[in-house]
Amino acid sequence: MKRKEQFRRLLLGWYDENKRDLPWRHTNEPYLIWVCEIMAQQTRISFLLDYYNRFIQQFPTVQSLAEAEEAAVLKAWEGLGYYSRARNLRKAARKVMSNFGGVLPKTKKELLSLPGIGEYTAGAILSIAYGIPVSAVDGNVLRVFARLENSNADISLPQTKQAVISLVEAVIPKERAGCFTQALMELGALVCIPKNPDCVHCPVFELCGAFQAGTQHELPVKTAKTPQKPIDKTILLIQNHKGEILMRQRTENLLLGLWEFYMTDGFMNEAEVSAHLGSFGFPVQEIKPLGSAKHVFTHIIWQMHGYFCKTAKQNPPHDYRWVGTDELKKLAIPAAIKFYMPE
């Protein structure tokens, strides 16, 4: 009990003095906290700030998000990746309006019924927005507690996460639950970082088992991820005599609903591109290389070669259409192919 009390006091004191000035820390509005937590998943806070501010400016309330067209939400999310999160945000907002009177619910069971909200996000909303002492355990918190307890348990295993949830819920204070949740996240983000933890400036180093044992650089233990599979792609920026670009809205689960240029699997040289387009009645008047690019997804890597192609063809292939320059700027384009966007 004495160690728990000391841990709370030291951590909260450090947080009060060192927390970053972030826009969602000036409010207890559940909607704003929900949006930031969804954005922050697998995204650095410093990277998402501009995206968050623009998104909230465009969709300041649950109702405005629920009433928005999916295309507008995807466009506002453009560049953050993981577009299923944006779609789920909108779906959940619609459910909040229809089932909960436009207010995010205050129970974990009800929050978990909303698309895109899992255990961590539910815990973050309940503790930060509503002050309910519920754990929110993400990678930062798993790492902090693995070192605090000097634990060799694999943090990628469900049973390890459950053990950490129990530890957090045993120590989270009934008062200032939201600050405690954010303090744990902040400690993992700023001090107890994955490599070279800054133990000298850690507020709880005296209570840290790994620091005492000198194992902080070896922890946490985590099963290595399966390497991403490389996939070769040829990107064709096909332009007609009006200057319009051939585009298609994706129906695949990956990047669902976003717009892409003509794309094929495998690498092609200029002659192969010309022959390929000619095979279905797309005579190429001009072709020039646009260079190579790479985009890393969670499980795969797109290795891309691109070409600019000019054609006199009028009728687009099935599922494609011609898009003018002004309209192109309004479409949600995945970051994966931004390299090939026309100037």
mmCIF file with all atom_site columns, C-alpha atoms in Angstrom, residues 23-41 48 51-69 72-74 76-77 85-97 100-106 111 114-115 117 121-122 124-130:
data_model
loop_
_atom_site.group_PDB
_atom_site.id
_atom_site.type_symbol
_atom_site.label_atom_id
_atom_site.label_alt_id
_atom_site.label_comp_id
_atom_site.label_asym_id
_atom_site.label_entity_id
_atom_site.label_seq_id
_atom_site.pdbx_PDB_ins_code
_atom_site.Cartn_x
_atom_site.Cartn_y
_atom_site.Cartn_z
_atom_site.occupancy
_atom_site.B_iso_or_equiv
_atom_site.pdbx_formal_charge
_atom_site.auth_seq_id
_atom_site.auth_comp_id
_atom_site.auth_asym_id
_atom_site.auth_atom_id
_atom_site.pdbx_PDB_model_num
ATOM 1  C CA . PRO A 1 23  ? -5.669  20.665 -26.980 1.00 0.00 ? 23  PRO A CA 1
ATOM 2  C CA . TRP A 1 24  ? -7.710  17.778 -25.568 1.00 0.00 ? 24  TRP A CA 1
ATOM 3  C CA . ARG A 1 25  ? -6.206  18.344 -22.123 1.00 0.00 ? 25  ARG A CA 1
ATOM 4  C CA . HIS A 1 26  ? -8.165  21.579 -21.815 1.00 0.00 ? 26  HIS A CA 1
ATOM 5  C CA . THR A 1 27  ? -11.501 19.788 -21.835 1.00 0.00 ? 27  THR A CA 1
ATOM 6  C CA . ASN A 1 28  ? -13.461 16.924 -20.372 1.00 0.00 ? 28  ASN A CA 1
ATOM 7  C CA . GLU A 1 29  ? -15.689 16.727 -23.449 1.00 0.00 ? 29  GLU A CA 1
ATOM 8  C CA . PRO A 1 30  ? -15.987 12.980 -24.211 1.00 0.00 ? 30  PRO A CA 1
ATOM 9  C CA . TYR A 1 31  ? -16.271 13.495 -27.978 1.00 0.00 ? 31  TYR A CA 1
ATOM 10 C CA . LEU A 1 32  ? -12.990 15.419 -28.207 1.00 0.00 ? 32  LEU A CA 1
ATOM 11 C CA . ILE A 1 33  ? -11.170 12.872 -26.059 1.00 0.00 ? 33  ILE A CA 1
ATOM 12 C CA . TRP A 1 34  ? -12.622 10.013 -28.116 1.00 0.00 ? 34  TRP A CA 1
ATOM 13 C CA . VAL A 1 35  ? -11.416 11.539 -31.400 1.00 0.00 ? 35  VAL A CA 1
ATOM 14 C CA . CYS A 1 36  ? -7.899  12.167 -30.092 1.00 0.00 ? 36  CYS A CA 1
ATOM 15 C CA . GLU A 1 37  ? -7.604  8.642  -28.695 1.00 0.00 ? 37  GLU A CA 1
ATOM 16 C CA . ILE A 1 38  ? -8.656  7.079  -32.012 1.00 0.00 ? 38  ILE A CA 1
ATOM 17 C CA . MET A 1 39  ? -6.206  9.297  -33.898 1.00 0.00 ? 39  MET A CA 1
ATOM 18 C CA . ALA A 1 40  ? -3.382  8.556  -31.456 1.00 0.00 ? 40  ALA A CA 1
ATOM 19 C CA . GLN A 1 41  ? -3.500  4.803  -32.041 1.00 0.00 ? 41  GLN A CA 1
ATOM 20 C CA . LEU A 1 48  ? -1.454  14.219 -35.388 1.00 0.00 ? 48  LEU A CA 1
ATOM 21 C CA . TYR A 1 51  ? -4.933  16.668 -38.230 1.00 0.00 ? 51  TYR A CA 1
ATOM 22 C CA . TYR A 1 52  ? -6.827  16.742 -34.928 1.00 0.00 ? 52  TYR A CA 1
ATOM 23 C CA . ASN A 1 53  ? -7.365  20.510 -35.034 1.00 0.00 ? 53  ASN A CA 1
ATOM 24 C CA . ARG A 1 54  ? -8.598  20.418 -38.640 1.00 0.00 ? 54  ARG A CA 1
ATOM 25 C CA . PHE A 1 55  ? -10.870 17.448 -37.980 1.00 0.00 ? 55  PHE A CA 1
ATOM 26 C CA . ILE A 1 56  ? -12.469 19.048 -34.920 1.00 0.00 ? 56  ILE A CA 1
ATOM 27 C CA . GLN A 1 57  ? -12.878 22.340 -36.759 1.00 0.00 ? 57  GLN A CA 1
ATOM 28 C CA . GLN A 1 58  ? -14.779 20.522 -39.512 1.00 0.00 ? 58  GLN A CA 1
ATOM 29 C CA . PHE A 1 59  ? -16.685 18.152 -37.189 1.00 0.00 ? 59  PHE A CA 1
ATOM 30 C CA . PRO A 1 60  ? -16.921 19.912 -33.803 1.00 0.00 ? 60  PRO A CA 1
ATOM 31 C CA . THR A 1 61  ? -19.654 17.686 -32.356 1.00 0.00 ? 61  THR A CA 1
ATOM 32 C CA . VAL A 1 62  ? -20.905 14.110 -32.427 1.00 0.00 ? 62  VAL A CA 1
ATOM 33 C CA . GLN A 1 63  ? -23.920 15.315 -34.402 1.00 0.00 ? 63  GLN A CA 1
ATOM 34 C CA . SER A 1 64  ? -21.825 17.048 -37.076 1.00 0.00 ? 64  SER A CA 1
ATOM 35 C CA . LEU A 1 65  ? -19.758 13.877 -37.541 1.00 0.00 ? 65  LEU A CA 1
ATOM 36 C CA . ALA A 1 66  ? -22.847 11.661 -37.637 1.00 0.00 ? 66  ALA A CA 1
ATOM 37 C CA . GLU A 1 67  ? -24.456 13.834 -40.318 1.00 0.00 ? 67  GLU A CA 1
ATOM 38 C CA . ALA A 1 68  ? -21.319 14.086 -42.481 1.00 0.00 ? 68  ALA A CA 1
ATOM 39 C CA . GLU A 1 69  ? -20.872 12.206 -45.739 1.00 0.00 ? 69  GLU A CA 1
ATOM 40 C CA . ALA A 1 72  ? -15.905 14.161 -46.318 1.00 0.00 ? 72  ALA A CA 1
ATOM 41 C CA . VAL A 1 73  ? -14.775 12.257 -43.215 1.00 0.00 ? 73  VAL A CA 1
ATOM 42 C CA . LEU A 1 74  ? -12.227 10.249 -45.220 1.00 0.00 ? 74  LEU A CA 1
ATOM 43 C CA . ALA A 1 76  ? -10.502 15.052 -43.373 1.00 0.00 ? 76  ALA A CA 1
ATOM 44 C CA . TRP A 1 77  ? -8.658  11.906 -42.233 1.00 0.00 ? 77  TRP A CA 1
ATOM 45 C CA . ARG A 1 85  ? -10.892 4.125  -37.959 1.00 0.00 ? 85  ARG A CA 1
ATOM 46 C CA . ALA A 1 86  ? -12.411 7.158  -39.654 1.00 0.00 ? 86  ALA A CA 1
ATOM 47 C CA . ARG A 1 87  ? -15.283 5.097  -41.016 1.00 0.00 ? 87  ARG A CA 1
ATOM 48 C CA . ASN A 1 88  ? -15.872 3.560  -37.593 1.00 0.00 ? 88  ASN A CA 1
ATOM 49 C CA . LEU A 1 89  ? -15.820 7.000  -35.957 1.00 0.00 ? 89  LEU A CA 1
ATOM 50 C CA . ARG A 1 90  ? -18.633 8.114  -38.230 1.00 0.00 ? 90  ARG A CA 1
ATOM 51 C CA . LYS A 1 91  ? -20.589 4.885  -37.733 1.00 0.00 ? 91  LYS A CA 1
ATOM 52 C CA . ALA A 1 92  ? -20.187 5.149  -33.976 1.00 0.00 ? 92  ALA A CA 1
ATOM 53 C CA . ALA A 1 93  ? -21.241 8.810  -34.013 1.00 0.00 ? 93  ALA A CA 1
ATOM 54 C CA . ARG A 1 94  ? -24.428 7.831  -35.824 1.00 0.00 ? 94  ARG A CA 1
ATOM 55 C CA . LYS A 1 95  ? -25.106 5.145  -33.216 1.00 0.00 ? 95  LYS A CA 1
ATOM 56 C CA . VAL A 1 96  ? -24.423 7.598  -30.384 1.00 0.00 ? 96  VAL A CA 1
ATOM 57 C CA . MET A 1 97  ? -27.029 9.926  -31.894 1.00 0.00 ? 97  MET A CA 1
ATOM 58 C CA . PHE A 1 100 ? -27.560 7.443  -26.632 1.00 0.00 ? 100 PHE A CA 1
ATOM 59 C CA . GLY A 1 101 ? -29.085 10.849 -27.276 1.00 0.00 ? 101 GLY A CA 1
ATOM 60 C CA . GLY A 1 102 ? -25.918 12.286 -28.788 1.00 0.00 ? 102 GLY A CA 1
ATOM 61 C CA . VAL A 1 103 ? -23.782 11.704 -25.659 1.00 0.00 ? 103 VAL A CA 1
ATOM 62 C CA . LEU A 1 104 ? -21.088 9.055  -25.336 1.00 0.00 ? 104 LEU A CA 1
ATOM 63 C CA . PRO A 1 105 ? -22.246 6.523  -22.720 1.00 0.00 ? 105 PRO A CA 1
ATOM 64 C CA . LYS A 1 106 ? -20.652 6.206  -19.279 1.00 0.00 ? 106 LYS A CA 1
ATOM 65 C CA . LEU A 1 111 ? -18.914 2.050  -25.123 1.00 0.00 ? 111 LEU A CA 1
ATOM 66 C CA . LEU A 1 114 ? -19.776 1.266  -30.590 1.00 0.00 ? 114 LEU A CA 1
ATOM 67 C CA . PRO A 1 115 ? -17.796 0.519  -33.778 1.00 0.00 ? 115 PRO A CA 1
ATOM 68 C CA . ILE A 1 117 ? -14.044 1.321  -29.570 1.00 0.00 ? 117 ILE A CA 1
ATOM 69 C CA . THR A 1 121 ? -10.350 3.494  -25.866 1.00 0.00 ? 121 THR A CA 1
ATOM 70 C CA . ALA A 1 122 ? -13.300 2.759  -23.584 1.00 0.00 ? 122 ALA A CA 1
ATOM 71 C CA . ALA A 1 124 ? -9.500  6.262  -21.767 1.00 0.00 ? 124 ALA A CA 1
ATOM 72 C CA . ILE A 1 125 ? -12.924 7.864  -22.308 1.00 0.00 ? 125 ILE A CA 1
ATOM 73 C CA . LEU A 1 126 ? -14.273 6.683  -18.955 1.00 0.00 ? 126 LEU A CA 1
ATOM 74 C CA . SER A 1 127 ? -11.255 7.798  -16.932 1.00 0.00 ? 127 SER A CA 1
ATOM 75 C CA . ILE A 1 128 ? -10.285 11.008 -18.757 1.00 0.00 ? 128 ILE A CA 1
ATOM 76 C CA . ALA A 1 129 ? -13.720 12.351 -19.696 1.00 0.00 ? 129 ALA A CA 1
ATOM 77 C CA . TYR A 1 130 ? -15.816 10.994 -16.857 1.00 0.00 ? 130 TYR A CA 1
#
